Tab-separated table of C-alpha atoms in Angstrom:
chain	number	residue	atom	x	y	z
A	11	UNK	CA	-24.967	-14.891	-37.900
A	12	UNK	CA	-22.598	-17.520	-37.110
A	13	UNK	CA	-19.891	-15.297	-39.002
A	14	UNK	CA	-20.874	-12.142	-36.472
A	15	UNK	CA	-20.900	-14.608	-33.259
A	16	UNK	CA	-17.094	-15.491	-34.313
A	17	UNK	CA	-16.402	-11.529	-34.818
A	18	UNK	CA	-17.851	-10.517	-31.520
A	19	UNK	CA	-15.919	-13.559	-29.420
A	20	UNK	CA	-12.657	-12.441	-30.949
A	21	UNK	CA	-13.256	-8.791	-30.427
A	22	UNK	CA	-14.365	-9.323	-27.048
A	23	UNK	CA	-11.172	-11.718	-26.546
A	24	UNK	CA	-8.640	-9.680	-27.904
A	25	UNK	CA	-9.735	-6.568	-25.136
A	26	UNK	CA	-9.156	-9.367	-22.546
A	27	UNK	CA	-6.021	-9.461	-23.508
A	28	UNK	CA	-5.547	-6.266	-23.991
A	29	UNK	CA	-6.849	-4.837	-20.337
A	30	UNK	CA	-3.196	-6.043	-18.773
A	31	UNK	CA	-1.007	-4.496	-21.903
A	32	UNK	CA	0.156	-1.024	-22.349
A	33	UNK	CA	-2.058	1.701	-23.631
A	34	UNK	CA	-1.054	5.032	-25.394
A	35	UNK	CA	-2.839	8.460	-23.829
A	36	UNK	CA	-6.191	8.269	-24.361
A	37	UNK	CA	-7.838	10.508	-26.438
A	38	UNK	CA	-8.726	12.311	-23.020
A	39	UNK	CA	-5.055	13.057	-22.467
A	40	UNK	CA	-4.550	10.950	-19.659
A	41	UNK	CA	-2.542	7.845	-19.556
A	42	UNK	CA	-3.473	4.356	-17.834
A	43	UNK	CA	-1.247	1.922	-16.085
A	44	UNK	CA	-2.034	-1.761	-15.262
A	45	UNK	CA	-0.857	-2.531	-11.760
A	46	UNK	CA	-0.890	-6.441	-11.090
A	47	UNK	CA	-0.894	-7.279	-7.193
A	48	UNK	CA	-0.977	-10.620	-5.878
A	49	UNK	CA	-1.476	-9.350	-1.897
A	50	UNK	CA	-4.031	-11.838	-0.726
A	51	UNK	CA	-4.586	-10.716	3.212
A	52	UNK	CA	-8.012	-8.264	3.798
A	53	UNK	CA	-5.978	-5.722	4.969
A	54	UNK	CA	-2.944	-5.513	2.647
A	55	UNK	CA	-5.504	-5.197	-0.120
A	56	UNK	CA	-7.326	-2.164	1.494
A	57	UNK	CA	-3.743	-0.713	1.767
A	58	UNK	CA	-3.099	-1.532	-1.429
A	59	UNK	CA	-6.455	0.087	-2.982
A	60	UNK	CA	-6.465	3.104	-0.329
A	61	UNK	CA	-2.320	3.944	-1.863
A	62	UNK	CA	-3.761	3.735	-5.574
A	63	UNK	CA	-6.564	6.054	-4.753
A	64	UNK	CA	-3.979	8.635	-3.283
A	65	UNK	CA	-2.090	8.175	-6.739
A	66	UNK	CA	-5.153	8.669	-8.634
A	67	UNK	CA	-5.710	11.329	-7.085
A	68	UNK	CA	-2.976	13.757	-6.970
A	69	UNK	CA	-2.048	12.274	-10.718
A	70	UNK	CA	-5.520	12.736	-12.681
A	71	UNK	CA	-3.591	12.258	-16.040
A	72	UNK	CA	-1.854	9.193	-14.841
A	73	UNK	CA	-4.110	6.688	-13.513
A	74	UNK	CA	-3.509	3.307	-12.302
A	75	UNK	CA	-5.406	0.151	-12.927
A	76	UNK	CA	-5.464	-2.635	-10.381
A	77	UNK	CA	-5.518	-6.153	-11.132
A	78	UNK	CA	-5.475	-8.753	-9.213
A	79	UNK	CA	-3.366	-11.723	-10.018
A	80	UNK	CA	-3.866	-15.302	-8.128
A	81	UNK	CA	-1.188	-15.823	-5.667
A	82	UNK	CA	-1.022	-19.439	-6.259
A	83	UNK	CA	0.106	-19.927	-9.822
A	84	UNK	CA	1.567	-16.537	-10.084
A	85	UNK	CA	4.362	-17.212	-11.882
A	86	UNK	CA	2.422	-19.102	-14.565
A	87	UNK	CA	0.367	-16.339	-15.448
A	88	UNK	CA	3.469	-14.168	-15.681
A	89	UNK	CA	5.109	-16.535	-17.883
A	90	UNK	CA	2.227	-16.786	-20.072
A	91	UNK	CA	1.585	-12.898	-20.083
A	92	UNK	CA	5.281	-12.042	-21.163
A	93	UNK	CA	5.471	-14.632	-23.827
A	94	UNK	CA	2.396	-13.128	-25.025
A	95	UNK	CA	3.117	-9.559	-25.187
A	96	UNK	CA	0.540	-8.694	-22.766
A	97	UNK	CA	1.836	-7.899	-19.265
A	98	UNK	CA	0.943	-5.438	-17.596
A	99	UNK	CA	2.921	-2.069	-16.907
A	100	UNK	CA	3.851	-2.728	-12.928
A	101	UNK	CA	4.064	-6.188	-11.606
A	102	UNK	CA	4.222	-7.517	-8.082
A	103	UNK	CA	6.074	-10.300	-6.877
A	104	UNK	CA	7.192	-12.642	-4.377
A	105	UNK	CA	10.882	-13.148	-4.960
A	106	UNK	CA	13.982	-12.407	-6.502
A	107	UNK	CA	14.220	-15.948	-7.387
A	108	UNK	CA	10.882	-15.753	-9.310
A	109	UNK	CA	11.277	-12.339	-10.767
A	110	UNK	CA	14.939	-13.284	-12.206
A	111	UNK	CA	13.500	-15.447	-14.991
A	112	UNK	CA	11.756	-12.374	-16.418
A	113	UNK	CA	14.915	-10.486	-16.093
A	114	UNK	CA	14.857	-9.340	-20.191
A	115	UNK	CA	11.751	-7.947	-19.945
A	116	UNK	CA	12.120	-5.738	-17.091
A	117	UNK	CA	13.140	-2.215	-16.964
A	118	UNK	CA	16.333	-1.230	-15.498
A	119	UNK	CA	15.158	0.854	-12.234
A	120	UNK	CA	18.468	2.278	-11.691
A	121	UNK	CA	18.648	4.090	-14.508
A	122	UNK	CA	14.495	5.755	-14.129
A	123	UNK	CA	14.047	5.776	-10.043
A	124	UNK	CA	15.800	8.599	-8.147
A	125	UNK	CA	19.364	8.676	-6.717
A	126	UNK	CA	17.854	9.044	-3.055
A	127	UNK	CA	15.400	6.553	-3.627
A	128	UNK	CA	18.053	3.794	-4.492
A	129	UNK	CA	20.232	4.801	-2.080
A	130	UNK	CA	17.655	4.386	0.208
A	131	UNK	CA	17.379	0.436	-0.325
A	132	UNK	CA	19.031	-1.971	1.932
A	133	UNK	CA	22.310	-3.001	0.110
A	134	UNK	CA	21.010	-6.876	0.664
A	135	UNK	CA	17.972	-6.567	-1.347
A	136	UNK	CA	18.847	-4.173	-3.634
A	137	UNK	CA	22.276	-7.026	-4.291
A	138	UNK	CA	19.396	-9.142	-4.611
A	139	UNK	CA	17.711	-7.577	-7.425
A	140	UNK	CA	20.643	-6.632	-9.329
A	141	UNK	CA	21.435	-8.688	-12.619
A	142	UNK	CA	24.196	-7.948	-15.237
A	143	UNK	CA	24.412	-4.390	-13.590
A	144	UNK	CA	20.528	-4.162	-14.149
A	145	UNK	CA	18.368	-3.613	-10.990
A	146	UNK	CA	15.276	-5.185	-12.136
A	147	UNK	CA	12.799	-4.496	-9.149
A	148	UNK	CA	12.066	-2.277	-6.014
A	149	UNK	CA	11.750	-3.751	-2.716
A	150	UNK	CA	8.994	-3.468	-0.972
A	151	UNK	CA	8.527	-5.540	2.089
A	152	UNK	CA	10.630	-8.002	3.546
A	153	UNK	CA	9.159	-10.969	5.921
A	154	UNK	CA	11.092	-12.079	8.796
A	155	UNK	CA	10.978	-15.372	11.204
A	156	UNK	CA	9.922	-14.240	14.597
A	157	UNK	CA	9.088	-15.869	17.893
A	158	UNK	CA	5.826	-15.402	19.321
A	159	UNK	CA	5.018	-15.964	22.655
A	160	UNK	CA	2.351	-16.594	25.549
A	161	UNK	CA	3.392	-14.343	28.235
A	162	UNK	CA	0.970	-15.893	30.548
A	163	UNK	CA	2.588	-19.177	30.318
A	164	UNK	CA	6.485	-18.103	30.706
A	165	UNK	CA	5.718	-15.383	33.850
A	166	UNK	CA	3.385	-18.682	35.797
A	167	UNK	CA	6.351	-20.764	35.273
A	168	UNK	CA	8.694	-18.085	36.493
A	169	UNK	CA	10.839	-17.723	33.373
A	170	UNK	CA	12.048	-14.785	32.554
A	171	UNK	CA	11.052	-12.834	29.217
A	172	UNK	CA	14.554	-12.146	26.995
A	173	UNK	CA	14.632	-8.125	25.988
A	174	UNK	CA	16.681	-6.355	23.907
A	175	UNK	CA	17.045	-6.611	19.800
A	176	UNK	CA	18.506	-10.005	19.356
A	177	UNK	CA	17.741	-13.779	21.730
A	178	UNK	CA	20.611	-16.623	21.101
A	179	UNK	CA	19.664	-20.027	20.181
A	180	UNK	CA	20.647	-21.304	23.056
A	181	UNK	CA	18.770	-19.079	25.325
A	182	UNK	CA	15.673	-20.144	22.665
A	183	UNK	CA	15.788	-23.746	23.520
A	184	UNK	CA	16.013	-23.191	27.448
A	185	UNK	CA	13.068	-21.368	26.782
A	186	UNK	CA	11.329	-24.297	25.337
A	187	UNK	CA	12.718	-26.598	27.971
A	188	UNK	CA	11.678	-24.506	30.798
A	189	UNK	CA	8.095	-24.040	29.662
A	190	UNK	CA	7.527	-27.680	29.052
A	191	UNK	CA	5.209	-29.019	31.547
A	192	UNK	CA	1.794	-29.893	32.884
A	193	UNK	CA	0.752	-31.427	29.604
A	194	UNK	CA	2.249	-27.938	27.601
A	195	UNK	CA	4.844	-27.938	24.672
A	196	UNK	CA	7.756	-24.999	24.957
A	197	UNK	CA	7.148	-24.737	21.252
A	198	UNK	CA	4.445	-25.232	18.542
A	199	UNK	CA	6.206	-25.195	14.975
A	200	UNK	CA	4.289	-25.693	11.796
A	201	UNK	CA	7.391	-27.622	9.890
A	202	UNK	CA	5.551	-29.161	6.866
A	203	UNK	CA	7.604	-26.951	4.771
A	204	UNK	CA	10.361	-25.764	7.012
A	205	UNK	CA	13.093	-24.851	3.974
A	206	UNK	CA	11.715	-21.485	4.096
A	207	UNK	CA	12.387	-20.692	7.792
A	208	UNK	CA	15.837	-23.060	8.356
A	209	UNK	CA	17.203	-21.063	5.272
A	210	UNK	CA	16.750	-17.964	6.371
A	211	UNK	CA	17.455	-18.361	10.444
A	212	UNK	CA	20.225	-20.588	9.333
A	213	UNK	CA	21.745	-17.504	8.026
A	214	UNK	CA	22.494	-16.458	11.696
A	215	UNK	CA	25.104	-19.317	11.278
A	216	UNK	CA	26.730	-18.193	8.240
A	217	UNK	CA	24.980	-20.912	6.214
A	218	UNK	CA	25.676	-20.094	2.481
A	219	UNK	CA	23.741	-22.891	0.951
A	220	UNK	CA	25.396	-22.654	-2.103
A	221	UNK	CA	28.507	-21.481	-3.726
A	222	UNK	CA	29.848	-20.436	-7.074
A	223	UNK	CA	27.220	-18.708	-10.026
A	224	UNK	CA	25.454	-20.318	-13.064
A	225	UNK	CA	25.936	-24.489	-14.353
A	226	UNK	CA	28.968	-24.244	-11.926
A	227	UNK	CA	26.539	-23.847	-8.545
A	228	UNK	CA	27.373	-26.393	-6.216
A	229	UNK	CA	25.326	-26.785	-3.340
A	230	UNK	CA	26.818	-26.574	0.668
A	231	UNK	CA	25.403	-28.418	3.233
A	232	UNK	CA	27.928	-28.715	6.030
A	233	UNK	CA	28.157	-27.878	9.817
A	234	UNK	CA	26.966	-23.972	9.430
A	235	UNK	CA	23.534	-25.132	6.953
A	236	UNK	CA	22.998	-28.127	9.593
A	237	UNK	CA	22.869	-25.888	12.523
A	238	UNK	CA	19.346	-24.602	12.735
A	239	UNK	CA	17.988	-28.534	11.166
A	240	UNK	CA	20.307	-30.227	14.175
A	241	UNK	CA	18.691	-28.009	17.092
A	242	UNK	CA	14.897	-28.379	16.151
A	243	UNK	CA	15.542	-31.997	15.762
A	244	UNK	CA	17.130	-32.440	19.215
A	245	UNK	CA	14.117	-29.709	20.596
A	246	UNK	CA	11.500	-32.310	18.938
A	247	UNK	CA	12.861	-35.630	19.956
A	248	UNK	CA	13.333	-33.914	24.117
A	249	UNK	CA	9.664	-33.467	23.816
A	250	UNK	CA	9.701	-29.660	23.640
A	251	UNK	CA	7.946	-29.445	20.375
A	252	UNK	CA	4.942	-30.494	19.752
A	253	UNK	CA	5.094	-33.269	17.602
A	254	UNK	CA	1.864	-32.693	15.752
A	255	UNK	CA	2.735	-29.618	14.894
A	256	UNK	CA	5.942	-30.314	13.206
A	257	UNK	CA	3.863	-31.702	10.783
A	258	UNK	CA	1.231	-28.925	10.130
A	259	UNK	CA	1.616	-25.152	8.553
A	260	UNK	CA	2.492	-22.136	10.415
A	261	UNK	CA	-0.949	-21.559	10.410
A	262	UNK	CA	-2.219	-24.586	11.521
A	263	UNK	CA	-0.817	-23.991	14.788
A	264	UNK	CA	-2.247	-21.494	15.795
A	265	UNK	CA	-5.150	-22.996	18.125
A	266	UNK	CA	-2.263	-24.969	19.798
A	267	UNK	CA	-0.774	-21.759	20.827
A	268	UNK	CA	-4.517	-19.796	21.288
A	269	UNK	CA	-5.354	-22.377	23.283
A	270	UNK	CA	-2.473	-22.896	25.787
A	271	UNK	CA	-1.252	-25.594	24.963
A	272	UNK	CA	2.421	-24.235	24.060
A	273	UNK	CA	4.432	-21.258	25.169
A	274	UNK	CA	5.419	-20.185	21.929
A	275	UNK	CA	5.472	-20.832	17.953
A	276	UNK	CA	8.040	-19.262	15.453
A	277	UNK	CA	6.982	-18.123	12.153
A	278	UNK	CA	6.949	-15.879	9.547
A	279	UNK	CA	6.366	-12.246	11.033
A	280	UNK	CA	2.728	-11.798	8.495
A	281	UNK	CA	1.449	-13.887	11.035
A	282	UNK	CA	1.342	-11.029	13.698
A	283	UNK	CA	-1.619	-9.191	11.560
A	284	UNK	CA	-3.739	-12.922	12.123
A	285	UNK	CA	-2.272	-13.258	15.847
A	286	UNK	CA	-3.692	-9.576	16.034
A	287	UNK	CA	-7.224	-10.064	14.882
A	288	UNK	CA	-7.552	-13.940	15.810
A	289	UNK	CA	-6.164	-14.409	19.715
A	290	UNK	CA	-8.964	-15.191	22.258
A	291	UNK	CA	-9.918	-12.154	25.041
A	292	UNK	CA	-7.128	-11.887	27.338
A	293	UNK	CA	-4.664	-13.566	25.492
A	294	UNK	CA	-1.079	-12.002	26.565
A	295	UNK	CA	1.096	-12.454	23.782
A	296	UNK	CA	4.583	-10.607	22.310
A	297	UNK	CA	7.085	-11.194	19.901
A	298	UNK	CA	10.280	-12.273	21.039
A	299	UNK	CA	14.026	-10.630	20.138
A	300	UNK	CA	15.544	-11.539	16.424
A	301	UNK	CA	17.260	-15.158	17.061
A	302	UNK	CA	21.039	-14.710	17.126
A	303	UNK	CA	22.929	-17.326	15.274
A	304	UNK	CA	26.995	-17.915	16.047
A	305	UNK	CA	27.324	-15.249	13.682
A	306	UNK	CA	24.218	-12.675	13.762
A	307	UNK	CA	20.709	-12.289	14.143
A	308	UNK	CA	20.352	-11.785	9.848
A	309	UNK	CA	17.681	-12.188	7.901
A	310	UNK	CA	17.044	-13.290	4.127
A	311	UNK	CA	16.704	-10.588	1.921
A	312	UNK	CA	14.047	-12.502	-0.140
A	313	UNK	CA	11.578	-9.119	-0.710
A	314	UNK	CA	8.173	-8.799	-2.605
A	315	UNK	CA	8.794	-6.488	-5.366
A	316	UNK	CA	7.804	-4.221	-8.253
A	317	UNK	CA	8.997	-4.121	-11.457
A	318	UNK	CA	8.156	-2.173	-14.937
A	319	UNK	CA	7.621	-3.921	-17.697
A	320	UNK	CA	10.498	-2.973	-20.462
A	321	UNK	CA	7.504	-3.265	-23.389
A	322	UNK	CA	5.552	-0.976	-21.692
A	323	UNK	CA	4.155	2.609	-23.785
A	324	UNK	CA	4.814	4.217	-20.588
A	325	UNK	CA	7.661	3.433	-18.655
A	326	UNK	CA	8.817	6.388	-17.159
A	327	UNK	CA	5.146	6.985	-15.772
A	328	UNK	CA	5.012	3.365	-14.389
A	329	UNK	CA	8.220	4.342	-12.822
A	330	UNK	CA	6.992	7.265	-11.375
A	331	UNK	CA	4.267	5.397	-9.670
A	332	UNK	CA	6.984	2.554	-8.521
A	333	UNK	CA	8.635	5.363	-6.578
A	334	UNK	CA	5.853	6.614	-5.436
A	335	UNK	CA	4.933	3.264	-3.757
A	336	UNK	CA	8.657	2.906	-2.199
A	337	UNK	CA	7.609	6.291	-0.558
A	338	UNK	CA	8.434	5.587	3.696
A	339	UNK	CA	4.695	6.581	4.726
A	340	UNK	CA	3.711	4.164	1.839
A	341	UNK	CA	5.827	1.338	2.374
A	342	UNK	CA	5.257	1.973	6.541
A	343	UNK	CA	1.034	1.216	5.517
A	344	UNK	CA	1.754	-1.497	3.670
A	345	UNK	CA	3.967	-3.612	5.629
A	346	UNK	CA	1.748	-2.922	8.691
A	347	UNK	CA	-0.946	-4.535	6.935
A	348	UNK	CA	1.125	-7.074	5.714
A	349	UNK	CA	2.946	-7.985	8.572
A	350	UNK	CA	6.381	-7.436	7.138
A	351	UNK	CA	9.113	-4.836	7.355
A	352	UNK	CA	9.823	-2.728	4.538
A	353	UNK	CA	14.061	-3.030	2.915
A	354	UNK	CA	14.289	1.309	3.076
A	355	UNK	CA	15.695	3.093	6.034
A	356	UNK	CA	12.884	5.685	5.462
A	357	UNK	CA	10.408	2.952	5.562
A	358	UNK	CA	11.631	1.230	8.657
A	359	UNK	CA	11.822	4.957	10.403
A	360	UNK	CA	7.983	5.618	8.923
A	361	UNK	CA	7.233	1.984	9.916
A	362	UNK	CA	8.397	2.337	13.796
A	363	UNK	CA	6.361	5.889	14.308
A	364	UNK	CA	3.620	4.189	12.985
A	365	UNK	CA	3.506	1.117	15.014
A	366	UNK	CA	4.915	2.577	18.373
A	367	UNK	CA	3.316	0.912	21.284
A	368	UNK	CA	1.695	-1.921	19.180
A	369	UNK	CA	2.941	-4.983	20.562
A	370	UNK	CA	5.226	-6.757	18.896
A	371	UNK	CA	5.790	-4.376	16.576
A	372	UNK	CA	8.964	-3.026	17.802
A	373	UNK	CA	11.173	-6.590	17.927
A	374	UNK	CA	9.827	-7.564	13.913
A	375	UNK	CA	11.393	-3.886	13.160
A	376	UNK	CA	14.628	-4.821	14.936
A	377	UNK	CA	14.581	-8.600	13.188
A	378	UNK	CA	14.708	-6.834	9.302
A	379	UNK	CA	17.656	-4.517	10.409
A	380	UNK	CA	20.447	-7.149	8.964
A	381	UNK	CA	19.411	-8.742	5.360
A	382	UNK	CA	21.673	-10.964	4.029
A	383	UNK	CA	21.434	-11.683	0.301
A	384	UNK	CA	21.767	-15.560	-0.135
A	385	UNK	CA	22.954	-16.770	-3.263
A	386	UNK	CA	20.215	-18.989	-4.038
A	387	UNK	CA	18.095	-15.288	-5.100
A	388	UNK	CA	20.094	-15.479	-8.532
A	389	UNK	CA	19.325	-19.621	-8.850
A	390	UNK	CA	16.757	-19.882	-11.696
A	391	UNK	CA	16.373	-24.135	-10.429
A	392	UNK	CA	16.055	-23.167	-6.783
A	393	UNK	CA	12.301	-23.372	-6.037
A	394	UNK	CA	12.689	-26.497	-8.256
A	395	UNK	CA	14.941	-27.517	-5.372
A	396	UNK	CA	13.456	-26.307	-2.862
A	397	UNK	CA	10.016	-28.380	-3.059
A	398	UNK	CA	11.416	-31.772	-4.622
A	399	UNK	CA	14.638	-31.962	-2.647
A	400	UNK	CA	15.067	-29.488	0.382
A	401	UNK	CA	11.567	-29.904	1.980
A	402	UNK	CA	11.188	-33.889	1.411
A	403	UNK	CA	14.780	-34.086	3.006
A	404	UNK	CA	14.323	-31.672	6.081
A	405	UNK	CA	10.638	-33.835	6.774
A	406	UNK	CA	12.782	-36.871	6.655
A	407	UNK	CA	15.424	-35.565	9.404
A	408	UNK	CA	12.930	-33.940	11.580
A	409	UNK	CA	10.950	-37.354	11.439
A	410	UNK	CA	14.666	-39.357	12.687
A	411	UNK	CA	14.402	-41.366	9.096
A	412	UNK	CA	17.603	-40.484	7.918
A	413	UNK	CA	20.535	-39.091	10.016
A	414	UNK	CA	22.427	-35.142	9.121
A	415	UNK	CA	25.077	-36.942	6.770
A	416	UNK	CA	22.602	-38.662	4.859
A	417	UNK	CA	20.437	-35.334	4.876
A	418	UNK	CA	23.889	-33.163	3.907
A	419	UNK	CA	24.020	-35.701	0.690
A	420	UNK	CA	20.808	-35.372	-0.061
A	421	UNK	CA	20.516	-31.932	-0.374
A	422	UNK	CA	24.189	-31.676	-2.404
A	423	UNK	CA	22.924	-34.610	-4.592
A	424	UNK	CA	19.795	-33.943	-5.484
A	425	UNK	CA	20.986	-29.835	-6.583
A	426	UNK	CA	23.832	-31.639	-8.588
A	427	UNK	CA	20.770	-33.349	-10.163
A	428	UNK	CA	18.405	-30.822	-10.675
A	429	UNK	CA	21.384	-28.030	-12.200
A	430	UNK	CA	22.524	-30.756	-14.970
């Protein structure tokens, strides 16, 4: 019996395993794919669910499998999956700096999706997914940093609203100064981890970051990368922030701004689908222009992607499905439920039709029109960076512990460091 126990555990062990790998045509005819998502908000998983179905459907001998991966230790699952031979057919994920790693295992898209479909991708991300010549994922949605704002609380105190596609910095921080009164903060920022959002609205400035490819990276951290750290700082210490929020997330500060206690709070443009749902009766709220650095208004081109697995049995199907997805009524559902803006011409047409007159809707469109493709997306030790240098260093500043030289060292240091 004991013999049979230990038969049955390893039979039922090795289909565990095999439920994410690549399966021949059944018997049936039809073939099954293993799609593994990691969207974690309500409604980006009913889009993601209700786009599967209409594959399903009009493909009955291809049929897709969804599987949900946890968005927290993604990329250890991943790692584990690929050294094991078992990943699935299609993967999600969050980054170009995350996918990279994985790089040898992934299908070269340029060579299976169509000609129109590539040319369809923004040159930023698609630069951003390219290796060795080898474009190793689709874009699929693209999240932006956007200003939201009370419009009670900026028409009582006669200040004007900004129009148009793109709002300067400076205009930004008279903003917060003029709406600062009366016990209310011109700004709410959750800053706990700010490297995100100073990276990519730094861009604006022409910060680079980092220059060179490789062991020879060096890391930049002069007047362009300080730009974005240098004006919250002096925006926080004039009172116009509020200081409790500086040290909470994005979410976090959301009752401050709910409950009228600041005219506005920047952060990533997903929030709009909570703002949406969450904002007391009467609340008047819109999204703000794209903030306009020296330079531009661009954004990171830091996407969420799809990929094939190279192992798979049936990589052209997976394919197949991958450009279905990248569809422009497809990627238009899914960044509406996501909150993001979708890296495809098509997708940002599909996306406008289907969001015109939803508020807000219009200025996040206008803020993914200009992706920039940092070089930190091809940077393997970045993340690595990013949470034991970057973040620890921009909490310092923001806090007045250290000063922007010591802050410019820190981050050059500590990448010289971590990229022995």
């Amino acid at each position: 019996m004991k013999l049979r126990h230990t038969m049955v555990a390893t039979t039922v062990a090795l289909l565990a395993l095999s439920a994410c790998s690549s399966p021949s045509p059944s018997e049936s005819g039809k073939t099954t794919l293993t799609y593994q998502y990691f969207n974690n908000q309500p409604a980006a998983i009913a889009a993601t669910k209700a786009m599967v179905d209409g594959w399903n459907k009009a493909h009955p001998d291809v049929q897709v499998n969804l599987v949900q991966a946890p968005a927290d230790n993604l990329q250890d699952k991943l790692k584990t999956q690929f050294s094991g031979g078992v990943a699935p057919d299609i993967i999600q994920n969050d980054a170009p700096s995350n996918i990279l790693p994985y790089a040898s295992y992934l299908a070269d898209l340029s060579k299976l999706l169509p000609s129109e479909t590539i040319s369809d991708i923004d040159a930023g991300a698609k630069d951003s997914l390219t290796t060795a010549g080898k474009l190793i994922a689709a874009p699929t949605e693209v999240q932006t940093y956007v200003v939201f704002v009370n419009k009670k609380l900026l028409e009582q105190d006669g200040v004007k609203i900004p129009t148009g596609d793109t709002m300067t910095w400076d205009t930004f921080q008279k903003l917060a100064k003029d709406t600062t009164k009366n016990g209310v903060h011109g700004l709410t920022w959750g800053l706990k981890s700010p490297t995100s959002a100073f990276a990519y609205l730094g861009t604006g400035f022409g910060a680079k970051y980092f220059t060179g490819e490789g062991a020879g990276t060096k890391a930049v951290f002069d007047d362009a990368e300080l730009q974005v750290p240098e004006r919250v700082q002096a925006m926080i210490k004039s009172g116009y922030i509020d200081p409790t929020g500086v040290t909470q997330s994005s979410s976090d500060v959301l009752a401050t701004f709910y409950g009228g206690k600041a005219a506005m709070t920047v952060a990533g443009s997903y929030q709009i689908a909570n703002i949406d749902s969450e904002v007391p009766a009467g609340f008047d709220w819109t999204v703000l222009p794209a903030l306009e650095g020296s330079q531009s208004a661009s954004q990171l081109a830091s996407p969420i992607t799809l990929s094939v697995n190279a192992k798979s049995k049936n990589v052209k199907a997976a394919a197949e499905f991958v450009n279905f997805y990248m569809q422009a009524d497809n990627l238009a559902k899914i960044n509406l439920a996501d909150g993001q803006v979708p890296p495809t011409k098509s997708g940002l047409d599909a996306l406008s039709k289907l969001t015109s007159g939803k508020n807000g809707w219009a200025q996040i469109i206008a803020s993914g029109k200009n992706l920039t493709n940092p070089a930190f997306n091809s940077l393997t030790k970045y993340n690595s960076w990013k949470t034991t240098i970057a973040t620890p260093g921009y909490q310092q500043y923001l806090a007045g512990q250290i000063s922007s030289d010591q802050l410019s060292k820190q981050m050059v240091d500590g990448w010289t460091g971590i990229n022995q």
